[in-house]
Coordinates of C-alpha atoms and ligand atoms in Angstrom, one line a residue:
X1 CA -39.5 10.6 30.3
X2 CA -40.5 13.4 28.1
X3 CA -37.5 15.4 29.1
X4 CA -35.2 12.5 28.3
X5 CA -36.9 12.1 24.9
X6 CA -36.4 15.7 24.1
X7 CA -32.8 15.5 25.3
X8 CA -32.2 12.5 23.0
X9 CA -33.9 14.4 20.2
X10 CA -31.6 17.4 20.6
X11 CA -28.6 15.1 20.6
X12 CA -29.9 13.3 17.5
X13 CA -30.6 16.5 15.7
X14 CA -27.2 17.8 16.7
X15 CA -25.5 14.7 15.4
X16 CA -27.5 14.8 12.2
X17 CA -26.5 18.4 11.6
X18 CA -22.9 17.3 12.1
X19 CA -23.3 14.4 9.7
X20 CA -25.1 16.1 6.9
X21 CA -23.6 19.5 7.2
X22 CA -25.8 22.2 5.8
X23 CA -27.2 20.3 2.8
X24 CA -30.4 19.7 4.8
X25 CA -31.0 16.3 3.4
X26 CA -31.5 13.7 6.1
X27 CA -30.1 10.3 5.0
X28 CA -32.5 7.4 4.8
X29 CA -32.3 5.1 7.8
X30 CA -31.1 1.5 7.5
X31 CA -34.5 0.1 6.7
X32 CA -34.3 1.6 3.3
X33 CA -30.8 0.5 2.8
X34 CA -31.9 -3.2 3.1
X35 CA -29.6 -4.3 5.9
X36 CA -30.7 -5.3 9.3
X37 CA -32.9 -8.2 10.4
X38 CA -34.8 -10.7 8.4
X39 CA -38.1 -10.2 10.3
X40 CA -39.7 -12.5 12.8
X41 CA -42.6 -14.9 13.2
X42 CA -45.4 -14.9 15.8
X43 CA -47.8 -17.6 16.6
X44 CA -51.1 -15.8 17.2
X45 CA -53.6 -18.6 17.7
X46 CA -52.9 -22.3 17.9
X47 CA -56.3 -23.3 16.5
X48 CA -58.7 -21.2 14.4
X49 CA -60.9 -24.2 13.8
X50 CA -61.3 -23.1 10.1
X51 CA -58.8 -23.4 7.3
X52 CA -58.0 -20.0 5.9
X53 CA -58.4 -21.0 2.3
X54 CA -59.7 -17.4 1.7
X55 CA -58.8 -14.3 3.7
X56 CA -59.7 -10.6 3.4
X57 CA -59.0 -7.7 5.7
X58 CA -62.0 -5.4 6.3
X59 CA -61.8 -1.7 7.1
X60 CA -62.9 -2.5 10.6
X61 CA -59.5 -4.2 11.1
X62 CA -61.0 -7.7 11.2
X63 CA -60.1 -10.5 8.8
X64 CA -62.6 -12.8 7.2
X65 CA -61.3 -16.4 7.0
X66 CA -63.3 -19.1 5.4
X67 CA -62.9 -22.5 3.7
X68 CA -65.4 -24.9 2.3
X69 CA -68.5 -26.3 3.8
X70 CA -68.8 -29.7 2.2
X71 CA -65.6 -31.2 3.5
X72 CA -67.5 -32.3 6.6
X73 CA -66.8 -30.9 10.1
X74 CA -64.4 -28.1 10.7
X75 CA -62.3 -27.7 13.8
X76 CA -64.7 -25.1 15.1
X77 CA -67.6 -26.9 16.8
X78 CA -70.7 -25.0 17.6
X79 CA -73.3 -26.0 20.1
X80 CA -76.2 -25.7 17.7
X81 CA -79.0 -28.0 16.5
X82 CA -79.0 -29.8 13.2
X83 CA -82.2 -30.5 11.4
X84 CA -82.6 -33.8 13.1
X85 CA -81.8 -32.8 16.6
X86 CA -78.8 -31.8 18.5
X87 CA -75.5 -31.7 16.6
X88 CA -73.7 -34.9 17.5
X89 CA -70.6 -34.6 15.4
X90 CA -71.2 -38.0 14.0
X91 CA -74.3 -37.9 11.7
X92 CA -73.8 -36.9 8.1
X93 CA -76.6 -34.3 8.5
X94 CA -74.7 -32.1 10.9
X95 CA -71.5 -32.0 9.0
X96 CA -72.9 -29.5 6.5
X97 CA -75.0 -27.7 9.0
X98 CA -73.6 -24.2 9.7
X99 CA -75.2 -24.4 13.2
X100 CA -73.1 -27.4 14.1
X101 CA -69.7 -26.4 12.7
X102 CA -68.4 -23.0 11.6
X103 CA -66.7 -22.8 8.2
X104 CA -66.1 -19.1 8.4
X105 CA -64.7 -16.9 11.1
X106 CA -64.0 -13.2 11.7
X107 CA -60.6 -12.5 13.3
X108 CA -60.3 -9.3 15.3
X109 CA -56.7 -8.2 14.9
X110 CA -56.3 -6.0 17.9
X111 CA -58.0 -8.4 20.3
X112 CA -56.5 -11.5 18.7
X113 CA -59.9 -13.2 18.9
X114 CA -62.2 -15.1 16.5
X115 CA -65.9 -15.4 16.3
X116 CA -67.8 -17.8 14.1
X117 CA -69.9 -16.8 11.1
X118 CA -72.5 -18.9 9.2
X119 CA -72.4 -19.8 5.6
X120 CA -75.4 -21.4 4.0
X121 CA -73.7 -22.6 0.7
X122 CA -70.3 -23.8 -0.2
X123 CA -67.6 -21.1 -0.7
X124 CA -64.9 -23.6 -1.8
X125 CA -62.5 -22.0 -4.3
X126 CA -64.5 -18.8 -4.6
X127 CA -63.6 -15.1 -5.3
X128 CA -64.4 -11.7 -4.1
X129 CA -64.0 -7.9 -4.0
X130 CA -64.7 -5.1 -1.6
X131 CA -67.3 -2.7 -2.8
X132 CA -66.9 1.1 -2.3
X133 CA -68.8 1.0 1.0
X134 CA -66.5 -1.6 2.4
X135 CA -68.9 -4.5 2.0
X136 CA -67.3 -7.7 0.8
X137 CA -69.0 -9.0 -2.3
X138 CA -68.1 -12.7 -2.6
X139 CA -68.9 -14.8 -5.6
X140 CA -69.2 -18.5 -6.5
X141 CA -67.9 -21.6 -4.9
X142 CA -68.8 -25.3 -5.3
X143 CA -72.0 -27.3 -5.8
X144 CA -75.0 -25.3 -4.6
X145 CA -72.6 -22.5 -3.9
X146 CA -71.2 -22.2 -7.4
X147 CA -73.6 -19.5 -8.6
X148 CA -74.2 -17.7 -5.3
X149 CA -73.4 -14.1 -4.5
X150 CA -72.8 -13.4 -0.8
X151 CA -72.3 -10.2 1.1
X152 CA -70.5 -9.4 4.3
X153 CA -71.0 -5.9 5.6
X154 CA -68.3 -5.4 8.3
X155 CA -69.5 -3.8 11.5
X156 CA -68.0 -2.4 14.7
X157 CA -70.3 -4.2 17.1
X158 CA -69.3 -7.8 16.1
X159 CA -72.8 -9.0 15.2
X160 CA -72.6 -8.9 11.4
X161 CA -72.8 -12.1 9.4
X162 CA -72.9 -13.4 5.8
X163 CA -76.0 -12.6 3.8
X164 CA -76.7 -14.5 0.6
X165 CA -78.2 -12.6 -2.3
X166 CA -81.4 -13.7 -4.0
X167 CA -79.7 -12.9 -7.3
X168 CA -77.3 -15.5 -8.8
X169 CA -74.4 -15.7 -11.2
X170 CA -75.1 -16.6 -14.8
X171 CA -72.4 -19.4 -14.8
X172 CA -70.8 -21.7 -12.3
X173 CA -67.8 -19.8 -10.7
X174 CA -65.5 -22.4 -9.1
X175 CA -61.8 -21.2 -9.4
X176 CA -62.8 -17.9 -11.0
X177 CA -61.1 -14.5 -10.3
X178 CA -62.6 -11.2 -9.4
X179 CA -61.7 -7.6 -10.0
X180 CA -63.6 -4.5 -8.9
X181 CA -64.1 -2.2 -11.9
X182 CA -64.0 1.6 -12.0
X183 CA -67.4 3.1 -11.3
X184 CA -70.8 1.6 -10.5
X185 CA -69.5 -0.7 -7.8
X186 CA -69.3 -3.5 -10.2
X187 CA -67.0 -6.5 -10.2
X188 CA -66.0 -8.7 -13.2
X189 CA -65.8 -12.4 -12.5
X190 CA -63.6 -14.3 -15.0
X191 CA -63.3 -18.0 -15.7
X192 CA -63.9 -21.0 -13.6
X193 CA -63.6 -24.8 -14.1
X194 CA -64.7 -25.6 -17.6
X195 CA -66.3 -22.2 -17.9
X196 CA -64.8 -20.0 -20.6
X197 CA -66.8 -16.8 -19.9
X198 CA -66.9 -13.7 -17.8
X199 CA -69.7 -11.8 -16.2
X200 CA -70.5 -8.6 -14.2
X201 CA -71.8 -8.5 -10.7
X202 CA -74.1 -6.7 -10.4
X203 CA -75.3 -7.0 -14.0
X204 CA -75.5 -3.9 -16.2
X205 CA -79.1 -4.7 -17.1
X206 CA -81.5 -7.3 -15.8
X207 CA -81.3 -9.5 -18.8
X208 CA -77.6 -9.5 -19.1
X209 CA -75.9 -12.9 -18.9
X210 CA -72.3 -14.0 -19.3
X211 CA -69.9 -13.3 -22.2
X212 CA -67.6 -15.8 -24.0
X213 CA -63.9 -15.2 -23.6
X214 CA -62.1 -17.3 -26.3
X215 CA -58.8 -16.4 -24.6
X216 CA -59.8 -18.8 -21.8
X217 CA -60.4 -21.6 -24.3
X218 CA -57.1 -21.1 -25.9
X219 CA -55.2 -21.1 -22.7
X220 CA -56.9 -24.2 -21.3
X221 CA -54.6 -27.3 -20.9
X222 CA -57.1 -30.2 -20.8
X223 CA -54.5 -32.7 -19.7
X224 CA -53.0 -30.6 -17.0
X225 CA -56.0 -29.7 -14.8
X226 CA -56.5 -26.4 -16.8
X227 CA -53.4 -24.4 -16.0
X228 CA -55.6 -21.3 -16.5
X229 CA -57.9 -21.3 -13.5
X230 CA -57.9 -18.4 -11.1
X231 CA -56.5 -16.2 -13.9
X232 CA -54.5 -13.1 -12.8
X233 CA -56.5 -9.9 -13.2
X234 CA -55.1 -6.4 -12.9
X235 CA -56.9 -3.2 -13.7
X236 CA -54.7 -1.0 -15.8
X237 CA -54.8 2.8 -15.3
X238 CA -56.2 3.2 -18.8
X239 CA -59.4 1.5 -17.6
X240 CA -58.7 -1.8 -19.4
X241 CA -58.3 -5.2 -17.7
X242 CA -55.1 -7.2 -17.9
X243 CA -55.9 -10.9 -17.9
X244 CA -53.1 -13.5 -17.6
X245 CA -53.9 -17.2 -17.9
X246 CA -51.5 -20.1 -18.2
X247 CA -48.6 -18.4 -20.0
X248 CA -50.4 -15.8 -22.0
X249 CA -52.0 -12.4 -21.4
X250 CA -54.2 -9.8 -23.0
X251 CA -55.4 -6.3 -22.3
X252 CA -59.2 -6.4 -22.4
X253 CA -61.7 -3.7 -22.9
X254 CA -64.6 -5.2 -20.9
X255 CA -66.9 -2.3 -21.8
X256 CA -66.8 -3.3 -25.5
X257 CA -66.0 -7.0 -25.0
X258 CA -62.8 -6.5 -27.1
X259 CA -59.2 -7.6 -26.8
X260 CA -57.1 -4.5 -27.1
X261 CA -53.6 -6.1 -27.0
X262 CA -52.2 -9.5 -27.0
X263 CA -48.9 -9.7 -25.1
X264 CA -46.0 -12.0 -25.7
X265 CA -45.9 -15.3 -24.0
X266 CA -44.0 -15.4 -20.7
X267 CA -40.8 -17.5 -21.0
X268 CA -40.2 -20.5 -18.8
X269 CA -40.9 -24.2 -19.1
X270 CA -44.2 -24.3 -17.3
X271 CA -47.4 -22.5 -16.4
X272 CA -48.3 -19.9 -13.9
X273 CA -52.0 -20.4 -13.1
X274 CA -53.9 -23.1 -11.2
X275 CA -53.0 -25.8 -10.8
X276 CA -49.5 -24.6 -11.6
X277 CA -50.2 -21.8 -9.2
X278 CA -47.6 -19.1 -9.4
X279 CA -48.6 -15.6 -8.3
X280 CA -48.8 -12.0 -9.6
X281 CA -48.9 -8.4 -8.6
X282 CA -49.4 -5.1 -10.3
X283 CA -46.3 -3.2 -9.2
X284 CA -46.9 0.1 -7.3
X285 CA -48.4 2.9 -9.4
X286 CA -46.6 6.2 -9.0
X287 CA -47.8 9.8 -9.1
X288 CA -44.5 10.8 -10.6
X289 CA -45.7 9.4 -14.0
X290 CA -49.3 10.3 -13.2
X291 CA -49.9 6.6 -12.5
X292 CA -49.7 5.9 -16.2
X293 CA -46.7 3.5 -16.2
X294 CA -48.2 0.2 -15.4
X295 CA -46.1 -2.9 -14.8
X296 CA -47.1 -6.3 -13.8
X297 CA -45.0 -9.1 -12.3
X298 CA -45.6 -12.9 -12.3
X299 CA -43.5 -15.2 -10.1
X300 CA -43.2 -19.0 -9.8
X301 CA -45.5 -21.7 -11.0
X302 CA -45.1 -25.4 -11.9
X303 CA -42.9 -27.1 -14.5
X304 CA -44.7 -28.5 -17.5
X305 CA -46.2 -31.9 -16.6
X306 CA -46.1 -31.3 -12.8
X307 CA -49.8 -31.9 -12.3
X308 CA -49.8 -35.4 -13.9
X309 CA -46.5 -36.3 -12.4
X310 CA -47.9 -35.4 -8.9
X311 CA -50.7 -37.9 -9.5
X312 CA -48.0 -40.5 -10.0
X313 CA -46.2 -39.3 -6.8
X314 CA -43.4 -37.6 -8.7
X315 CA -42.9 -34.0 -7.6
X316 CA -41.2 -31.9 -10.3
X317 CA -39.2 -28.9 -9.2
X318 CA -41.2 -25.6 -9.5
X319 CA -40.2 -22.6 -11.6
X320 CA -37.8 -20.1 -10.1
X321 CA -38.4 -17.4 -12.7
X322 CA -40.3 -14.2 -12.5
X323 CA -41.3 -12.0 -15.4
X324 CA -42.0 -8.3 -15.4
X325 CA -43.7 -6.5 -18.2
X326 CA -44.9 -2.9 -18.7
X327 CA -48.4 -3.2 -20.0
X328 CA -48.9 0.5 -20.7
X329 CA -47.3 2.2 -23.8
X330 CA -46.7 0.1 -26.8
X331 CA -43.5 -1.9 -26.3
X332 CA -44.0 -5.1 -24.4
X333 CA -41.5 -7.6 -23.4
X334 CA -41.2 -9.9 -20.4
X335 CA -38.0 -9.1 -18.4
X336 CA -37.0 -12.3 -16.6
X337 CA -35.2 -12.7 -13.3
X338 CA -34.8 -15.4 -10.8
X339 CA -36.0 -15.9 -7.3
X340 CA -33.5 -17.4 -4.8
X341 CA -35.3 -20.8 -5.2
X342 CA -38.0 -22.6 -7.1
X343 CA -41.6 -21.8 -5.8
X344 CA -45.2 -22.4 -6.4
X345 CA -48.3 -21.9 -4.3
X346 CA -46.6 -18.6 -3.3
X347 CA -48.5 -15.5 -2.2
X348 CA -47.3 -12.1 -3.4
X349 CA -48.1 -9.1 -1.2
X350 CA -47.2 -5.5 -1.7
X351 CA -45.8 -4.1 1.6
X352 CA -46.5 -0.5 2.6
X353 CA -42.9 0.3 1.5
X354 CA -43.7 -0.7 -2.1
X355 CA -41.6 -3.8 -1.8
X356 CA -43.1 -7.2 -2.6
X357 CA -43.2 -10.0 -0.2
X358 CA -43.2 -13.6 -1.6
X359 CA -44.5 -15.9 1.1
X360 CA -45.9 -19.4 1.6
X361 CA -45.7 -22.2 -1.0
X362 CA -43.6 -25.2 -2.0
X363 CA -40.5 -26.0 -4.0
X364 CA -42.0 -28.9 -6.0
X365 CA -45.2 -30.5 -7.2
X366 CA -48.4 -28.8 -8.2
X367 CA -51.5 -27.3 -6.6
X368 CA -54.3 -29.7 -5.6
X369 CA -54.7 -31.9 -2.5
X370 CA -51.4 -33.5 -1.5
X371 CA -49.8 -32.6 -4.8
X372 CA -46.9 -30.4 -3.4
X373 CA -43.7 -31.3 -1.5
X374 CA -40.8 -29.4 0.1
X375 CA -42.5 -26.4 1.7
X376 CA -40.9 -23.0 1.0
X377 CA -40.4 -21.9 4.6
X378 CA -38.5 -18.7 3.9
X379 CA -40.2 -15.6 2.6
X380 CA -38.5 -13.5 -0.1
X381 CA -38.4 -9.8 -0.2
X382 CA -38.3 -8.2 -3.6
X383 CA -37.3 -4.5 -4.2
X384 CA -38.7 -3.6 -7.6
X385 CA -36.5 -0.6 -8.1
X386 CA -33.2 -2.0 -6.9
X387 CA -30.4 -2.9 -9.4
X388 CA -31.1 -6.1 -11.2
X389 CA -29.4 -9.0 -9.3
X390 CA -29.9 -7.2 -6.0
X391 CA -33.6 -7.2 -5.7
X392 CA -34.3 -10.4 -3.8
X393 CA -33.4 -11.2 -0.3
X394 CA -34.2 -14.2 1.8
X395 CA -36.1 -13.6 5.1
X396 CA -36.5 -15.6 8.3
X397 CA -38.0 -19.0 7.9
X398 CA -41.1 -20.3 9.7
X399 CA -41.4 -23.8 10.9
X400 CA -45.0 -24.3 9.6
X401 CA -45.5 -25.4 6.1
X402 CA -48.0 -23.3 4.2
X403 CA -48.8 -25.1 1.0
X404 CA -52.1 -25.7 -0.7
X405 CA -55.1 -23.8 0.7
X406 CA -52.9 -21.3 2.6
X407 CA -53.2 -17.5 2.4
X408 CA -51.6 -14.3 3.6
X409 CA -52.8 -10.7 4.1
X410 CA -51.2 -7.5 5.0
X411 CA -52.4 -5.9 8.3
X412 CA -52.7 -2.2 9.1
X413 CA -49.9 -2.5 11.7
X414 CA -47.5 -3.7 9.0
X415 CA -47.5 -7.3 9.9
X416 CA -48.6 -10.1 7.5
X417 CA -51.2 -12.5 8.7
X418 CA -50.4 -16.1 7.5
X419 CA -52.8 -19.0 7.8
X420 CA -53.7 -22.2 6.0
X421 CA -53.9 -25.1 8.4
X422 CA -55.4 -24.4 11.8
X423 CA -52.6 -22.3 13.3
X424 CA -52.6 -18.5 12.7
X425 CA -49.3 -16.8 12.4
X426 CA -48.0 -13.3 11.7
X427 CA -44.8 -12.5 9.8
X428 CA -43.3 -9.3 11.3
X429 CA -41.2 -7.6 8.7
X430 CA -37.8 -6.1 9.6
X431 CA -39.2 -2.5 9.2
X432 CA -41.2 -3.0 12.5
X433 CA -38.0 -3.4 14.5
X434 CA -37.5 -1.1 17.5
X435 CA -34.3 0.3 15.9
X436 CA -36.5 2.2 13.5
X437 CA -38.9 3.7 16.0
X438 CA -37.3 7.1 16.0
X439 CA -37.9 7.3 12.2
X440 CA -41.4 5.9 12.4
X441 CA -44.2 8.4 11.7
X442 CA -46.5 8.1 14.7
X443 CA -50.2 8.9 15.5
X444 CA -51.2 9.3 11.9
X445 CA -54.7 10.9 11.5
X446 CA -56.4 11.6 8.3
X447 CA -59.0 14.3 7.8
X448 CA -61.3 15.1 4.9
X449 CA -64.7 16.6 4.3
X450 CA -67.6 15.2 2.5
X451 CA -68.2 14.7 -1.3
X452 CA -70.5 16.7 -3.5
X453 CA -73.6 14.7 -2.4
X454 CA -72.7 14.5 1.2
X455 CA -70.8 11.2 0.9
X456 CA -67.9 10.9 3.3
X457 CA -64.6 10.4 1.5
X458 CA -62.1 12.1 -0.7
X459 CA -63.2 12.4 -4.3
X460 CA -60.7 11.4 -7.0
X461 CA -58.2 14.2 -7.7
X462 CA -59.2 15.9 -4.4
X463 CA -57.0 16.5 -1.4
X464 CA -56.9 15.4 2.2
X465 CA -54.8 16.2 5.1
X466 CA -52.6 13.8 7.0
X467 CA -51.2 14.7 10.4
X468 CA -48.6 12.7 12.2
X469 CA -45.9 13.0 14.7
X470 CA -42.2 12.5 13.9
X471 CA -39.5 12.7 16.6
X472 CA -37.0 14.0 14.1
X473 CA -36.9 15.8 10.8
X474 CA -38.5 13.8 7.9
X475 CA -36.1 12.0 5.7
X476 CA -35.9 13.2 2.1
X477 CA -38.1 10.4 1.0
X478 CA -41.4 10.6 2.7
X479 CA -44.1 8.6 0.9
X480 CA -47.9 8.5 1.3
X481 CA -48.9 5.0 0.1
X482 CA -52.5 3.9 -0.4
X483 CA -53.2 0.2 -0.5
X484 CA -56.3 -1.6 -1.6
X485 CA -56.9 -4.6 0.6
X486 CA -57.2 -7.8 -1.5
X487 CA -59.3 -10.9 -1.4
X488 CA -56.7 -13.6 -1.1
X489 CA -57.0 -17.3 -2.1
X490 CA -55.0 -19.9 -4.0
X491 CA -51.9 -17.6 -4.2
X492 CA -53.7 -14.7 -5.8
X493 CA -54.6 -11.5 -4.1
X494 CA -57.5 -10.1 -6.1
X495 CA -57.8 -6.3 -6.2
X496 CA -54.5 -5.7 -4.5
X497 CA -52.8 -2.4 -5.6
X498 CA -50.6 0.2 -4.1
X499 CA -50.6 3.9 -5.1
X500 CA -47.7 6.2 -4.3
X501 CA -49.6 9.5 -3.8
X502 CA -48.3 13.0 -4.3
X503 CA -48.2 15.5 -1.5
X504 CA -48.7 19.1 -2.1
X505 CA -47.1 20.3 1.1
X506 CA -45.6 19.0 4.3
X507 CA -44.8 21.2 7.3
X508 CA -43.2 20.1 10.6
X509 CA -43.8 22.2 13.7
X510 CA -41.3 22.5 16.5
X511 CA -43.1 20.0 18.6
X512 CA -42.8 17.3 15.9
X513 CA -46.3 17.5 14.5
X514 CA -46.2 17.2 10.8
X515 CA -49.1 18.4 8.6
X516 CA -49.2 17.2 5.0
X517 CA -51.7 17.8 2.2
X518 CA -52.0 14.8 0.0
X519 CA -53.7 14.3 -3.3
X520 CA -56.1 11.4 -3.9
X521 CA -55.6 9.3 -7.0
X522 CA -56.9 11.1 -10.1
X523 CA -59.6 8.6 -11.2
X524 CA -61.4 5.4 -10.5
X525 CA -59.3 3.7 -13.3
X526 CA -56.3 4.3 -11.1
X527 CA -58.0 3.5 -7.9
X528 CA -61.6 2.1 -7.9
X529 CA -63.7 3.8 -5.2
X530 CA -63.4 2.3 -1.7
X531 CA -61.4 2.0 1.4
X532 CA -57.6 2.1 1.2
X533 CA -55.0 1.7 3.9
X534 CA -52.9 4.9 4.0
X535 CA -49.3 4.5 5.3
X536 CA -46.8 7.3 5.8
X537 CA -43.4 5.9 5.0
X538 CA -40.4 7.9 6.2
X539 CA -37.2 6.7 4.6
X540 CA -38.4 3.2 4.3
X541 CA -40.0 3.0 7.8
X542 CA -43.8 2.8 7.7
X543 CA -46.3 4.1 10.1
X544 CA -49.3 2.2 11.2
X545 CA -51.9 2.5 8.4
X546 CA -55.1 4.3 8.6
X547 CA -58.1 3.9 6.4
X548 CA -59.1 6.5 3.8
X549 CA -62.0 6.3 1.5
X550 CA -61.8 7.4 -2.1
X551 CA -65.1 8.2 -3.7
X552 CA -66.3 8.9 -7.2
X553 CA -68.2 12.1 -6.7
Ligands
LIG601 C1 -73.0 -1.6 0.5 O1 -73.5 -1.9 -0.7 C2 -74.1 -3.2 -0.8 C3 -74.5 -3.4 -2.2 O2 -75.3 -2.4 -2.7 C4 -75.2 -3.3 0.3 O3 -75.8 -4.6 0.2 C5 -74.7 -3.0 1.6 O4 -75.6 -3.1 2.6 C6 -74.0 -1.7 1.7 N1 -73.2 -1.6 2.9 C7 -73.2 -0.5 3.7 C8 -72.3 -0.6 4.9 O5 -73.9 0.5 3.4
LIG602 C1 -39.7 -29.0 -19.6 O1 -39.9 -29.6 -18.3 C2 -40.2 -31.0 -18.5 C3 -40.4 -31.6 -17.1 O2 -39.3 -31.3 -16.2 C4 -39.0 -31.7 -19.2 O3 -39.4 -33.1 -19.3 C5 -38.8 -31.1 -20.5 O4 -37.7 -31.6 -21.2 C6 -38.6 -29.6 -20.4 N1 -38.6 -28.9 -21.7 C7 -37.7 -28.1 -22.1 C8 -37.8 -27.5 -23.4 O5 -36.8 -27.7 -21.3
LIG603 C1 -37.4 -32.1 -2.0 O1 -37.1 -32.9 -0.9 C2 -36.5 -34.1 -1.2 C3 -36.3 -34.9 0.0 O2 -35.8 -34.1 1.1 C4 -35.2 -33.8 -2.0 O3 -34.6 -35.0 -2.4 C5 -35.5 -33.0 -3.2 O4 -34.3 -32.6 -3.9 C6 -36.2 -31.7 -2.8 N1 -36.7 -31.0 -4.0 C7 -36.6 -29.7 -4.2 C8 -37.1 -29.1 -5.4 O5 -36.1 -29.0 -3.3
LIG604 C1 -39.3 2.8 -10.0 O1 -38.8 2.9 -11.3 C2 -39.8 3.2 -12.2 C3 -39.2 3.1 -13.6 O2 -37.9 3.3 -13.7 C4 -40.3 4.7 -12.0 O3 -41.3 5.0 -12.9 C5 -40.9 4.7 -10.5 O4 -41.3 6.0 -10.2 C6 -39.8 4.2 -9.6 N1 -40.5 4.1 -8.3 C7 -39.8 4.4 -7.2 C8 -40.6 4.2 -5.9 O5 -38.7 4.8 -7.2
LIG605 C1 -50.1 9.5 20.3 O1 -51.4 9.1 20.6 C2 -51.4 8.5 21.9 C3 -52.8 8.0 22.1 O2 -53.8 8.7 21.5 C4 -51.0 9.5 23.0 O3 -51.0 8.9 24.2 C5 -49.6 10.0 22.6 O4 -49.3 11.0 23.5 C6 -49.6 10.5 21.2 N1 -48.2 10.8 20.9 C7 -47.8 12.0 20.4 C8 -46.3 12.1 20.2 O5 -48.6 12.9 20.1

């Protein structure tokens, strides 16, 4: 076997030498050229019992899935006792009881198994961020849950569970958004239903409350269900916060409670935030411009009037447009382009390659229960740096509609976990195809020392080593991409960002072992402290990702 492999390698290298002559540059494989397959779908579990309204990948390679607790029973029945005796499944009392029905589960990716968790208050339409130690800080929800702060500290032994904090939020946070800020392990929570404020979690001082944000008042469409709920938040690398709501956006200095810039309104006859529910990403940040060029992208949403029309059972066609705008520097303009079809309720995920996957959603209607029609079954792939007009491609369709209350998260093995109703699926992008295996960096290991105060992790601006195995010479575009795992709900992936890191050196030994020295992001403004998924991408073919922790030491 090994001999045959070596023999094949020799032949391959020989052919490569023939094909590239003496220039030394190895051409990128087909994955980068965009041809090949459209990916595949896998059905992982036929019943998770719990609707994945919210999902987040932990650094223990498990995924938290949870919905709402006040909608009655879930599909995950437990054999517990309710306050009035054994859970029967019929009395009103057991419906809300977390010992009778699970409303949250933890999915173990490698074992393809779930286990139930217990929530004591309602997490419906909540938000969250991972703190620097990998604990999920989750905020808000509905009813008695609307001011709650909950923690989930992922563990290797599968015994951890939700813990509710004794502290609470200053305002109700139902349909609010969350972004981890640089330093102090603090998140900002913005907006919510009929709440036009933001606040910090944890607070900067014990007496601190919430702060008015007039921008949220201005962007609120009273007759259209708000159209500015779940605002899009992106941390810019200058340390300010980009906030997009409805059709407008600002750059906000949260330290001084000051609007730094007001951006032009995005074109298109409709809105982008809940219940219009388009989606947004901050495009990959790149070491080649010192991470200083920051560009955001917004795609899809509903046509003006769609929310009211849906209440009258008329389902207006969604928006097809996407806008891209550079928010750094001082010239700002939305550059518009069009998806292959209209779409709302879409999730946007940054793949390890730096491409953007647009998945889930519908072609018409609005967000809200039973308000959308015509499921968008085909994901789109978007290549940000391709020539205009050639950036989108249409991928393989699924048969399962994923509309309101669906979500998607990227997994360390490169697949995308997709859920929403009770079936759990994975989308397997083309780059995982066997035909790319000879290009795929294998057995990636990361090593680093400890920070100044003995913390384990790579400090900002520091270096770490990445070792991997490659059966052939590296292509001329090897990338080391670090990805912050988001908290995903209602078409927005909070805290998602991808950083293309610089490598100082890369040496390949004769046996195929490659040693690279890679630079951590320069500051917590560029990459807030925490766990990132590091992927080695060889000519568009990604490795399995490994976790690396960046610390502020
Ligand atoms: C991480 O920090 C949070 C908040 O300070 C704390 O509750 C949690 O226990 C910590 N988790 C770990 C794994 O140390
Ligand atoms: C915007 O869309 C609505 C609903 O489809 C339509 O009635 C209206 O005429 C459109 N406005 C413009 C300026 O295109
Ligand atoms: C939605 O589906 C209906 C019925 O199949 C069709 O008439 C309509 O054109 C579709 N709308 C969109 C936006 O695709
Ligand atoms: C994409 O293009 C932008 C602007 O032209 C550039 O700054 C960035 O480095 C490019 N990224 C890649 C991966 O080529
Ligand atoms: C990669 O790691 C696996 C398991 O640790 C090992 O069996 C395999 O030989 C390694 N492959 C290479 C090429 O080093």
